[in-house]
mmCIF file of C-alpha atoms in Angstrom:
data_model
loop_
_atom_site.group_PDB
_atom_site.id
_atom_site.type_symbol
_atom_site.label_atom_id
_atom_site.label_comp_id
_atom_site.label_asym_id
_atom_site.label_seq_id
_atom_site.Cartn_x
_atom_site.Cartn_y
_atom_site.Cartn_z
ATOM 1 C CA UNK A 1 81.907 50.109 118.274
ATOM 2 C CA UNK A 2 82.576 53.138 115.388
ATOM 3 C CA UNK A 3 83.781 55.163 118.936
ATOM 4 C CA UNK A 4 86.442 52.105 119.762
ATOM 5 C CA UNK A 5 87.609 51.460 116.025
ATOM 6 C CA UNK A 6 88.082 56.096 115.967
ATOM 7 C CA UNK A 7 90.132 56.090 118.893
ATOM 8 C CA UNK A 8 92.107 52.657 118.039
ATOM 9 C CA UNK A 9 92.792 54.647 114.312
ATOM 10 C CA UNK A 10 94.111 57.661 116.093
ATOM 11 C CA UNK A 11 96.010 55.657 119.020
ATOM 12 C CA UNK A 12 98.002 54.457 115.075
ATOM 13 C CA UNK A 13 97.943 57.703 113.721
ATOM 14 C CA UNK A 14 100.365 59.248 117.338
ATOM 15 C CA UNK A 15 103.175 56.171 116.901
ATOM 16 C CA UNK A 16 103.161 55.628 113.365
ATOM 17 C CA UNK A 17 103.232 59.507 111.973
ATOM 18 C CA UNK A 18 106.170 60.005 114.331
ATOM 19 C CA UNK A 19 107.825 57.356 113.013
ATOM 20 C CA UNK A 20 107.323 57.714 109.447
ATOM 21 C CA UNK A 21 107.899 61.110 110.334
ATOM 22 C CA UNK A 22 110.882 61.029 111.332
ATOM 23 C CA UNK A 23 112.586 58.180 108.500
ATOM 24 C CA UNK A 24 111.309 61.134 106.363
ATOM 25 C CA UNK A 25 113.453 63.692 107.335
ATOM 26 C CA UNK A 26 116.220 60.957 108.196
ATOM 27 C CA UNK A 27 118.156 60.660 104.539
ATOM 28 C CA UNK A 28 120.112 57.688 106.305
ATOM 29 C CA UNK A 29 117.653 55.429 107.296
ATOM 30 C CA UNK A 30 115.905 55.353 104.106
ATOM 31 C CA UNK A 31 119.614 53.767 102.426
ATOM 32 C CA UNK A 32 123.804 54.479 102.362
ATOM 33 C CA UNK A 33 124.727 55.594 98.751
ATOM 34 C CA UNK A 34 127.737 57.614 97.489
ATOM 35 C CA UNK A 35 125.876 61.405 97.689
ATOM 36 C CA UNK A 36 125.107 60.439 101.904
ATOM 37 C CA UNK A 37 127.693 58.146 103.125
ATOM 38 C CA UNK A 38 130.356 61.349 104.938
ATOM 39 C CA UNK A 39 127.732 62.721 105.922
ATOM 40 C CA UNK A 40 125.965 60.081 107.628
ATOM 41 C CA UNK A 41 128.993 59.235 109.081
ATOM 42 C CA UNK A 42 129.871 62.204 110.577
ATOM 43 C CA UNK A 43 126.832 62.794 111.932
ATOM 44 C CA UNK A 44 126.897 60.812 114.909
ATOM 45 C CA UNK A 45 130.686 59.647 114.841
ATOM 46 C CA UNK A 46 132.137 59.717 118.668
ATOM 47 C CA UNK A 47 135.238 59.872 117.439
ATOM 48 C CA UNK A 48 134.068 63.823 116.239
ATOM 49 C CA UNK A 49 131.839 64.531 118.811
ATOM 50 C CA UNK A 50 135.035 63.906 121.440
ATOM 51 C CA UNK A 51 137.155 66.229 119.071
ATOM 52 C CA UNK A 52 134.213 68.833 119.090
ATOM 53 C CA UNK A 53 133.969 68.501 122.760
ATOM 54 C CA UNK A 54 137.957 69.195 122.750
ATOM 55 C CA UNK A 55 137.132 72.180 120.870
ATOM 56 C CA UNK A 56 135.054 73.621 123.492
ATOM 57 C CA UNK A 57 136.615 73.225 126.279
ATOM 58 C CA UNK A 58 139.635 75.574 124.470
ATOM 59 C CA UNK A 59 136.738 77.626 124.173
ATOM 60 C CA UNK A 60 136.515 77.547 127.409
ATOM 61 C CA UNK A 61 139.957 77.964 128.271
ATOM 62 C CA UNK A 62 140.327 81.523 125.722
ATOM 63 C CA UNK A 63 137.460 82.814 127.438
ATOM 64 C CA UNK A 64 138.749 81.998 131.167
ATOM 65 C CA UNK A 65 141.473 84.349 129.260
ATOM 66 C CA UNK A 66 140.517 86.870 128.688
ATOM 67 C CA UNK A 67 139.225 89.347 131.635
ATOM 68 C CA UNK A 68 141.599 92.422 132.832
ATOM 69 C CA UNK A 69 141.993 91.522 136.262
ATOM 70 C CA UNK A 70 143.904 88.280 137.570
ATOM 71 C CA UNK A 71 141.653 88.274 140.504
ATOM 72 C CA UNK A 72 138.719 90.136 142.354
ATOM 73 C CA UNK A 73 138.923 92.378 143.988
ATOM 74 C CA UNK A 74 138.237 91.899 148.108
ATOM 75 C CA UNK A 75 136.636 93.021 150.854
ATOM 76 C CA UNK A 76 137.461 93.281 154.456
ATOM 77 C CA UNK A 77 135.815 94.472 157.826
ATOM 78 C CA UNK A 78 136.466 94.739 160.711
ATOM 79 C CA UNK A 79 134.323 95.897 164.262
ATOM 80 C CA UNK A 80 135.777 95.637 168.019
ATOM 81 C CA UNK A 81 134.824 97.332 170.875
ATOM 82 C CA UNK A 82 137.328 100.049 172.229
ATOM 83 C CA UNK A 83 136.904 101.359 176.505
ATOM 84 C CA UNK A 84 139.090 103.418 178.291
ATOM 85 C CA UNK A 85 138.959 104.858 182.168
ATOM 86 C CA UNK A 86 136.551 107.825 180.624
ATOM 87 C CA UNK A 87 134.720 106.115 177.349
ATOM 88 C CA UNK A 88 133.777 102.973 175.831
ATOM 89 C CA UNK A 89 133.494 103.426 172.463
ATOM 90 C CA UNK A 90 133.450 101.236 168.775
ATOM 91 C CA UNK A 91 136.265 101.194 165.950
ATOM 92 C CA UNK A 92 135.606 99.276 163.330
ATOM 93 C CA UNK A 93 137.539 99.750 159.628
ATOM 94 C CA UNK A 94 136.989 98.633 155.805
ATOM 95 C CA UNK A 95 139.355 97.802 152.669
ATOM 96 C CA UNK A 96 139.358 97.123 150.322
ATOM 97 C CA UNK A 97 142.327 95.294 147.736
ATOM 98 C CA UNK A 98 142.920 94.863 144.017
ATOM 99 C CA UNK A 99 145.736 92.910 142.825
ATOM 100 C CA UNK A 100 146.731 94.554 139.223
ATOM 101 C CA UNK A 101 149.068 92.684 136.591
ATOM 102 C CA UNK A 102 151.944 94.410 135.621
ATOM 103 C CA UNK A 103 153.628 92.096 133.291
ATOM 104 C CA UNK A 104 151.978 91.611 130.740
ATOM 105 C CA UNK A 105 150.815 88.165 132.098
ATOM 106 C CA UNK A 106 146.996 88.059 129.974
ATOM 107 C CA UNK A 107 148.521 89.050 126.344
ATOM 108 C CA UNK A 108 150.728 86.160 127.558
ATOM 109 C CA UNK A 109 147.751 84.060 128.415
ATOM 110 C CA UNK A 110 145.215 85.165 125.516
ATOM 111 C CA UNK A 111 147.875 83.934 122.318
ATOM 112 C CA UNK A 112 148.483 80.651 124.590
ATOM 113 C CA UNK A 113 144.419 79.889 125.024
ATOM 114 C CA UNK A 114 143.985 81.405 120.503
ATOM 115 C CA UNK A 115 146.562 78.534 119.397
ATOM 116 C CA UNK A 116 145.438 75.920 121.384
ATOM 117 C CA UNK A 117 141.699 76.534 120.197
ATOM 118 C CA UNK A 118 143.334 76.655 116.319
ATOM 119 C CA UNK A 119 145.213 72.975 117.219
ATOM 120 C CA UNK A 120 141.474 71.711 118.351
ATOM 121 C CA UNK A 121 139.654 72.906 115.413
ATOM 122 C CA UNK A 122 142.973 71.152 113.403
ATOM 123 C CA UNK A 123 141.940 68.578 114.518
ATOM 124 C CA UNK A 124 138.391 68.164 114.168
ATOM 125 C CA UNK A 125 139.016 68.704 110.837
ATOM 126 C CA UNK A 126 141.565 65.630 111.014
ATOM 127 C CA UNK A 127 138.848 63.626 112.568
ATOM 128 C CA UNK A 128 136.283 64.565 109.550
ATOM 129 C CA UNK A 129 138.479 63.691 106.924
ATOM 130 C CA UNK A 130 139.830 59.752 109.289
ATOM 131 C CA UNK A 131 135.428 59.540 110.259
ATOM 132 C CA UNK A 132 134.601 59.824 105.950
ATOM 133 C CA UNK A 133 137.437 57.582 105.039
ATOM 134 C CA UNK A 134 137.317 55.048 107.315
ATOM 135 C CA UNK A 135 133.078 55.316 105.963
ATOM 136 C CA UNK A 136 134.506 55.758 102.715
ATOM 137 C CA UNK A 137 135.988 52.368 102.606
ATOM 138 C CA UNK A 138 133.389 50.500 104.279
ATOM 139 C CA UNK A 139 130.661 51.399 101.635
ATOM 140 C CA UNK A 140 133.411 49.993 99.101
ATOM 141 C CA UNK A 141 133.862 46.733 100.770
ATOM 142 C CA UNK A 142 129.572 46.394 101.151
ATOM 143 C CA UNK A 143 130.006 46.990 97.100
ATOM 144 C CA UNK A 144 132.328 44.934 96.494
ATOM 145 C CA UNK A 145 131.622 41.647 98.772
ATOM 146 C CA UNK A 146 127.693 42.692 97.321
ATOM 147 C CA UNK A 147 128.694 41.586 93.908
ATOM 148 C CA UNK A 148 131.114 38.890 94.052
ATOM 149 C CA UNK A 149 127.616 37.227 96.173
ATOM 150 C CA UNK A 150 125.946 38.137 92.406
ATOM 151 C CA UNK A 151 129.090 36.775 90.666
ATOM 152 C CA UNK A 152 128.490 33.428 93.402
ATOM 153 C CA UNK A 153 124.596 33.325 92.803
ATOM 154 C CA UNK A 154 125.096 33.079 89.074
ATOM 155 C CA UNK A 155 127.459 30.973 89.200
ATOM 156 C CA UNK A 156 126.285 28.394 91.193
ATOM 157 C CA UNK A 157 122.966 28.184 89.233
ATOM 158 C CA UNK A 158 125.337 28.050 86.206
ATOM 159 C CA UNK A 159 127.179 25.077 88.322
ATOM 160 C CA UNK A 160 123.546 23.483 89.084
ATOM 161 C CA UNK A 161 122.492 23.801 85.955
ATOM 162 C CA UNK A 162 125.364 21.863 84.465
ATOM 163 C CA UNK A 163 125.138 19.198 86.387
ATOM 164 C CA UNK A 164 121.775 18.867 86.126
ATOM 165 C CA UNK A 165 122.481 18.489 82.463
ATOM 166 C CA UNK A 166 124.840 16.573 82.781
ATOM 167 C CA UNK A 167 123.201 13.882 85.763
ATOM 168 C CA UNK A 168 119.888 13.308 82.454
ATOM 169 C CA UNK A 169 122.985 12.743 80.439
ATOM 170 C CA UNK A 170 124.678 10.286 82.331
ATOM 171 C CA UNK A 171 120.749 8.452 82.883
ATOM 172 C CA UNK A 172 120.628 8.101 79.515
ATOM 173 C CA UNK A 173 123.772 6.742 78.887
ATOM 174 C CA UNK A 174 125.705 9.756 77.394
ATOM 175 C CA UNK A 175 128.130 10.582 79.833
ATOM 176 C CA UNK A 176 129.762 8.401 82.455
ATOM 177 C CA UNK A 177 128.789 8.895 85.659
ATOM 178 C CA UNK A 178 132.362 10.056 86.999
ATOM 179 C CA UNK A 179 131.797 13.055 85.342
ATOM 180 C CA UNK A 180 127.713 13.477 86.685
ATOM 181 C CA UNK A 181 129.894 12.894 90.261
ATOM 182 C CA UNK A 182 132.151 15.198 89.658
ATOM 183 C CA UNK A 183 129.767 17.711 88.432
ATOM 184 C CA UNK A 184 127.776 17.652 91.616
ATOM 185 C CA UNK A 185 130.830 18.162 93.804
ATOM 186 C CA UNK A 186 131.615 21.039 91.589
ATOM 187 C CA UNK A 187 127.474 22.489 92.330
ATOM 188 C CA UNK A 188 128.690 21.603 96.306
ATOM 189 C CA UNK A 189 131.752 23.601 96.147
ATOM 190 C CA UNK A 190 130.172 27.011 94.748
ATOM 191 C CA UNK A 191 126.969 26.606 97.158
ATOM 192 C CA UNK A 192 129.422 26.661 99.916
ATOM 193 C CA UNK A 193 131.275 29.382 97.780
ATOM 194 C CA UNK A 194 128.509 31.925 97.337
ATOM 195 C CA UNK A 195 127.346 30.697 101.767
ATOM 196 C CA UNK A 196 130.942 32.417 102.874
ATOM 197 C CA UNK A 197 130.429 35.526 100.671
ATOM 198 C CA UNK A 198 127.511 36.463 101.747
ATOM 199 C CA UNK A 199 127.999 35.755 105.934
ATOM 200 C CA UNK A 200 131.445 38.089 104.322
ATOM 201 C CA UNK A 201 129.074 40.663 103.398
ATOM 202 C CA UNK A 202 127.030 40.352 106.131
ATOM 203 C CA UNK A 203 129.813 41.009 107.921
ATOM 204 C CA UNK A 204 131.075 43.561 105.962
ATOM 205 C CA UNK A 205 128.123 45.226 106.680
ATOM 206 C CA UNK A 206 128.918 45.566 110.588
ATOM 207 C CA UNK A 207 131.389 47.516 109.753
ATOM 208 C CA UNK A 208 129.358 49.673 107.723
ATOM 209 C CA UNK A 209 127.475 50.078 110.003
ATOM 210 C CA UNK A 210 130.060 50.803 112.986
ATOM 211 C CA UNK A 211 130.798 54.590 110.577
ATOM 212 C CA UNK A 212 127.465 54.896 109.545
ATOM 213 C CA UNK A 213 125.992 54.469 112.682
ATOM 214 C CA UNK A 214 124.224 51.251 112.639
ATOM 215 C CA UNK A 215 122.290 52.787 109.475
ATOM 216 C CA UNK A 216 122.670 50.074 106.949
ATOM 217 C CA UNK A 217 118.601 49.669 105.642
ATOM 218 C CA UNK A 218 120.083 49.430 101.770
ATOM 219 C CA UNK A 219 123.660 50.735 100.507
ATOM 220 C CA UNK A 220 123.378 51.646 96.496
ATOM 221 C CA UNK A 221 126.073 52.209 93.986
ATOM 222 C CA UNK A 222 129.191 51.196 92.260
ATOM 223 C CA UNK A 223 132.480 50.377 92.350
ATOM 224 C CA UNK A 224 133.794 53.883 90.910
ATOM 225 C CA UNK A 225 136.398 56.089 92.235
ATOM 226 C CA UNK A 226 136.839 59.172 94.346
ATOM 227 C CA UNK A 227 136.599 61.954 91.704
ATOM 228 C CA UNK A 228 139.803 64.276 91.192
ATOM 229 C CA UNK A 229 142.213 61.817 93.858
ATOM 230 C CA UNK A 230 145.717 62.472 91.958
ATOM 231 C CA UNK A 231 149.110 62.733 94.066
ATOM 232 C CA UNK A 232 149.770 66.831 94.284
ATOM 233 C CA UNK A 233 153.185 67.329 92.903
ATOM 234 C CA UNK A 234 153.434 69.091 97.002
ATOM 235 C CA UNK A 235 151.666 67.133 99.564
ATOM 236 C CA UNK A 236 150.277 70.077 101.016
ATOM 237 C CA UNK A 237 150.122 70.633 104.852
ATOM 238 C CA UNK A 238 147.878 68.207 106.698
ATOM 239 C CA UNK A 239 145.791 68.875 109.372
ATOM 240 C CA UNK A 240 147.478 66.903 112.266
ATOM 241 C CA UNK A 241 150.526 68.548 111.498
ATOM 242 C CA UNK A 242 149.017 72.064 111.400
ATOM 243 C CA UNK A 243 147.519 71.614 114.670
ATOM 244 C CA UNK A 244 151.223 70.161 116.573
ATOM 245 C CA UNK A 245 152.468 73.340 114.781
ATOM 246 C CA UNK A 246 150.115 75.366 117.390
ATOM 247 C CA UNK A 247 149.707 73.397 119.760
ATOM 248 C CA UNK A 248 153.621 74.181 120.104
ATOM 249 C CA UNK A 249 153.413 77.193 119.708
ATOM 250 C CA UNK A 250 150.777 77.615 122.739
ATOM 251 C CA UNK A 251 153.544 75.687 124.554
ATOM 252 C CA UNK A 252 156.219 78.633 123.887
ATOM 253 C CA UNK A 253 153.483 81.014 125.172
ATOM 254 C CA UNK A 254 152.974 79.510 128.338
ATOM 255 C CA UNK A 255 156.677 78.797 128.685
ATOM 256 C CA UNK A 256 156.623 82.636 128.002
ATOM 257 C CA UNK A 257 153.814 83.649 130.654
ATOM 258 C CA UNK A 258 155.362 81.007 132.965
ATOM 259 C CA UNK A 259 158.542 83.307 133.190
ATOM 260 C CA UNK A 260 155.945 87.001 132.958
ATOM 261 C CA UNK A 261 154.344 85.242 136.532
ATOM 262 C CA UNK A 262 157.592 85.985 138.255
ATOM 263 C CA UNK A 263 157.111 89.138 138.013
ATOM 264 C CA UNK A 264 155.405 90.217 141.365
ATOM 265 C CA UNK A 265 151.643 91.210 141.263
ATOM 266 C CA UNK A 266 151.267 94.622 143.422
ATOM 267 C CA UNK A 267 148.007 94.795 145.805
ATOM 268 C CA UNK A 268 146.766 98.108 145.762
ATOM 269 C CA UNK A 269 144.776 98.865 149.101
ATOM 270 C CA UNK A 270 142.427 101.522 150.004
ATOM 271 C CA UNK A 271 141.088 101.426 154.003
ATOM 272 C CA UNK A 272 138.489 103.262 155.901
ATOM 273 C CA UNK A 273 138.269 102.873 159.597
ATOM 274 C CA UNK A 274 136.902 104.843 162.390
ATOM 275 C CA UNK A 275 140.178 104.470 164.767
ATOM 276 C CA UNK A 276 140.196 105.612 168.603
ATOM 277 C CA UNK A 277 137.677 107.891 170.239
ATOM 278 C CA UNK A 278 136.037 109.152 166.795
ATOM 279 C CA UNK A 279 139.019 108.957 164.701
ATOM 280 C CA UNK A 280 138.525 109.119 160.899
ATOM 281 C CA UNK A 281 141.513 107.663 159.104
ATOM 282 C CA UNK A 282 141.683 106.861 155.198
ATOM 283 C CA UNK A 283 144.938 105.373 153.795
ATOM 284 C CA UNK A 284 146.142 103.811 151.140
ATOM 285 C CA UNK A 285 148.641 101.236 151.119
ATOM 286 C CA UNK A 286 150.565 98.700 148.016
ATOM 287 C CA UNK A 287 151.817 95.020 149.367
ATOM 288 C CA UNK A 288 154.001 92.939 147.457
ATOM 289 C CA UNK A 289 154.774 89.096 147.707
ATOM 290 C CA UNK A 290 158.207 88.756 148.439
ATOM 291 C CA UNK A 291 160.281 86.409 145.860
ATOM 292 C CA UNK A 292 162.238 83.853 147.798
ATOM 293 C CA UNK A 293 164.378 80.904 146.261
ATOM 294 C CA UNK A 294 164.124 77.500 145.348
ATOM 295 C CA UNK A 295 163.249 75.610 146.871
ATOM 296 C CA UNK A 296 162.205 77.126 149.831
ATOM 297 C CA UNK A 297 159.708 80.092 147.732
ATOM 298 C CA UNK A 298 157.887 79.150 144.530
ATOM 299 C CA UNK A 299 159.439 80.481 141.186
ATOM 300 C CA UNK A 300 157.855 78.278 138.719
ATOM 301 C CA UNK A 301 161.390 77.183 138.310
ATOM 302 C CA UNK A 302 159.700 73.341 137.576
ATOM 303 C CA UNK A 303 156.599 74.062 135.669
ATOM 304 C CA UNK A 304 158.976 76.518 133.701
ATOM 305 C CA UNK A 305 161.532 73.083 132.555
ATOM 306 C CA UNK A 306 157.997 71.160 132.190
ATOM 307 C CA UNK A 307 156.601 73.630 129.410
ATOM 308 C CA UNK A 308 159.546 73.535 127.897
ATOM 309 C CA UNK A 309 160.615 69.911 127.149
ATOM 310 C CA UNK A 310 156.605 69.348 126.539
ATOM 311 C CA UNK A 311 157.050 72.453 123.462
ATOM 312 C CA UNK A 312 160.812 70.338 122.634
ATOM 313 C CA UNK A 313 158.158 66.856 122.186
ATOM 314 C CA UNK A 314 155.542 68.127 120.692
ATOM 315 C CA UNK A 315 158.839 69.157 117.469
ATOM 316 C CA UNK A 316 160.283 66.867 117.811
ATOM 317 C CA UNK A 317 156.652 64.590 117.153
ATOM 318 C CA UNK A 318 155.832 67.028 114.910
ATOM 319 C CA UNK A 319 158.985 65.780 112.698
ATOM 320 C CA UNK A 320 158.594 62.053 113.510
ATOM 321 C CA UNK A 321 154.558 62.170 111.857
ATOM 322 C CA UNK A 322 155.804 64.085 108.935
ATOM 323 C CA UNK A 323 157.909 61.151 108.252
ATOM 324 C CA UNK A 324 155.446 58.747 109.068
ATOM 325 C CA UNK A 325 152.312 61.261 106.573
ATOM 326 C CA UNK A 326 155.038 61.756 103.516
ATOM 327 C CA UNK A 327 155.952 57.949 104.027
ATOM 328 C CA UNK A 328 152.411 57.579 103.758
ATOM 329 C CA UNK A 329 151.048 59.370 101.364
ATOM 330 C CA UNK A 330 154.203 57.921 98.592
ATOM 331 C CA UNK A 331 152.929 54.405 99.554
ATOM 332 C CA UNK A 332 148.915 55.882 98.436
ATOM 333 C CA UNK A 333 150.299 57.359 95.421
ATOM 334 C CA UNK A 334 152.191 53.748 94.535
ATOM 335 C CA UNK A 335 148.719 51.673 95.559
ATOM 336 C CA UNK A 336 146.323 54.630 93.242
ATOM 337 C CA UNK A 337 148.799 53.589 90.642
ATOM 338 C CA UNK A 338 149.085 49.730 90.567
ATOM 339 C CA UNK A 339 145.113 49.557 91.418
ATOM 340 C CA UNK A 340 144.505 51.553 88.029
ATOM 341 C CA UNK A 341 147.106 49.478 86.439
ATOM 342 C CA UNK A 342 145.203 46.445 87.179
ATOM 343 C CA UNK A 343 141.849 48.172 86.546
ATOM 344 C CA UNK A 344 142.912 48.483 83.013
ATOM 345 C CA UNK A 345 142.938 44.451 82.700
ATOM 346 C CA UNK A 346 139.503 44.059 82.540
ATOM 347 C CA UNK A 347 137.961 46.475 80.160
ATOM 348 C CA UNK A 348 133.954 46.623 80.026
ATOM 349 C CA UNK A 349 133.886 44.335 76.493
ATOM 350 C CA UNK A 350 136.743 41.955 78.037
ATOM 351 C CA UNK A 351 133.805 41.912 81.177
ATOM 352 C CA UNK A 352 130.923 41.463 78.870
ATOM 353 C CA UNK A 353 132.206 38.412 77.341
ATOM 354 C CA UNK A 354 133.499 36.698 79.871
ATOM 355 C CA UNK A 355 130.311 37.250 81.073
ATOM 356 C CA UNK A 356 128.300 35.824 77.816
ATOM 357 C CA UNK A 357 130.522 33.250 77.434
ATOM 358 C CA UNK A 358 129.792 32.017 81.305
ATOM 359 C CA UNK A 359 126.901 31.507 80.208
ATOM 360 C CA UNK A 360 126.666 29.876 76.921
ATOM 361 C CA UNK A 361 128.647 26.612 78.600
ATOM 362 C CA UNK A 362 126.193 24.648 79.815
ATOM 363 C CA UNK A 363 125.009 24.991 76.181
ATOM 364 C CA UNK A 364 128.062 23.399 74.589
ATOM 365 C CA UNK A 365 127.942 20.517 77.326
ATOM 366 C CA UNK A 366 123.998 19.903 76.113
ATOM 367 C CA UNK A 367 125.328 19.643 72.540
ATOM 368 C CA UNK A 368 127.683 17.691 73.126
ATOM 369 C CA UNK A 369 131.199 20.076 71.912
ATOM 370 C CA UNK A 370 132.639 20.413 75.075
ATOM 371 C CA UNK A 371 133.657 17.953 77.882
ATOM 372 C CA UNK A 372 132.041 17.847 81.235
ATOM 373 C CA UNK A 373 135.567 17.937 82.670
ATOM 374 C CA UNK A 374 136.921 20.311 80.479
ATOM 375 C CA UNK A 375 133.751 22.521 81.152
ATOM 376 C CA UNK A 376 133.836 22.685 84.833
ATOM 377 C CA UNK A 377 137.574 24.352 84.395
ATOM 378 C CA UNK A 378 136.946 26.449 81.753
ATOM 379 C CA UNK A 379 134.531 27.834 84.302
ATOM 380 C CA UNK A 380 136.054 28.404 86.700
ATOM 381 C CA UNK A 381 138.977 29.989 85.080
ATOM 382 C CA UNK A 382 135.987 32.600 83.510
ATOM 383 C CA UNK A 383 134.525 32.412 87.190
ATOM 384 C CA UNK A 384 138.330 33.740 88.105
ATOM 385 C CA UNK A 385 138.767 36.246 85.936
ATOM 386 C CA UNK A 386 135.117 38.074 86.591
ATOM 387 C CA UNK A 387 136.337 37.487 90.296
ATOM 388 C CA UNK A 388 139.525 39.266 89.388
ATOM 389 C CA UNK A 389 137.598 42.054 87.247
ATOM 390 C CA UNK A 390 135.822 43.180 90.508
ATOM 391 C CA UNK A 391 139.140 43.261 93.212
ATOM 392 C CA UNK A 392 140.535 45.231 90.598
ATOM 393 C CA UNK A 393 137.618 47.580 90.903
ATOM 394 C CA UNK A 394 137.122 47.919 94.383
ATOM 395 C CA UNK A 395 140.976 48.081 94.622
ATOM 396 C CA UNK A 396 141.146 50.895 92.694
ATOM 397 C CA UNK A 397 138.043 52.258 95.084
ATOM 398 C CA UNK A 398 140.074 51.683 98.178
ATOM 399 C CA UNK A 399 143.086 52.995 96.833
ATOM 400 C CA UNK A 400 141.579 56.694 95.926
ATOM 401 C CA UNK A 401 139.573 56.536 99.017
ATOM 402 C CA UNK A 402 143.447 56.500 100.108
ATOM 403 C CA UNK A 403 145.428 58.346 98.897
ATOM 404 C CA UNK A 404 142.782 61.078 99.482
ATOM 405 C CA UNK A 405 142.857 60.657 103.335
ATOM 406 C CA UNK A 406 147.009 60.820 102.382
ATOM 407 C CA UNK A 407 147.217 63.933 101.131
ATOM 408 C CA UNK A 408 144.329 66.079 103.114
ATOM 409 C CA UNK A 409 141.902 65.645 100.450
ATOM 410 C CA UNK A 410 138.114 66.128 101.956
ATOM 411 C CA UNK A 411 135.528 63.389 101.160
ATOM 412 C CA UNK A 412 132.687 65.415 102.150
ATOM 413 C CA UNK A 413 130.049 66.275 99.767
ATOM 414 C CA UNK A 414 128.069 65.060 96.452
ATOM 415 C CA UNK A 415 130.461 65.502 93.786
ATOM 416 C CA UNK A 416 132.513 61.983 95.664
#
């Protein structure tokens, strides 16, 4: 019996300990908070993984451009039987040939690969900024919805308290049945609103899970905006624009490379053979391709036209994106300014005073100093102000994320 228990305990340890160790090593599984939301989003993001794979492909292209020789040497051989009236012999021949680039193609090929790799690096940085900004926005939305749900629950409790008080007063003949029905209707409406907000909170948590890989066991934090986000006098160049600049330079290098590849590459060859009857022959040769005009031969005219058009397109794309990003930065600046002004309308002392007034409504109704209908109207006005305060704080947080993304501020790090 004891041996069976020990075996069961060992089996349970084998299953539980790896899980516990994984949970301890994985902070995202313990909860999402301000310090790890960016890291949790970056570690699994398919968008970032795709950009990293594209950058790795560019590393491979750069490596492919580095060899000094355009092609490997070619060795060829032949053997033949030779007969004459007086004798018979076997002839053989061996040759080795090597193509040589004489137009400087290697340097341009490496330059184009380097520019493409630099462009992919800027795209990776842009992807990191995009992933972290989306994760922070989802994080702040969850915090805002959580505060709305908490407010709805407090309002539900207060409204039910008022409804119960009015119902008791109506039973004692102090209040009318109409007031009791109005209070009950208000309580039902508040409960329905609480249910709607709880569903919206779950939807916000599900959306956040998309950005952080499904690890939303708990979400902790306060609705405080991103630190140090201000509208700069000169907006820095976004990595997306730098990537287009590098791509344009790479395409121009490709155009120059195609022009250099029109230069015929000679092939040097060495030959050794046994010809005739025991005749040893050593030789050296040079072969050159013969350029033929388009469309009889290949002059790379079509490829050059294609690359030139792509370079022109990248320049136009850069101009368009620059205008869009400038407009985005201006809109984000205006949004953050308005959000700060809205947040200033709800200082903490005013919010605390409204909370106290909301909590005292039931007491005022019981004391007869406040009519039921006036109490419900006052309650709605106070709750509306508290909702506005939550909206303003969430707006400010989301606006700070938007401006940080618009001006290219990284949201990675624990100090955000």
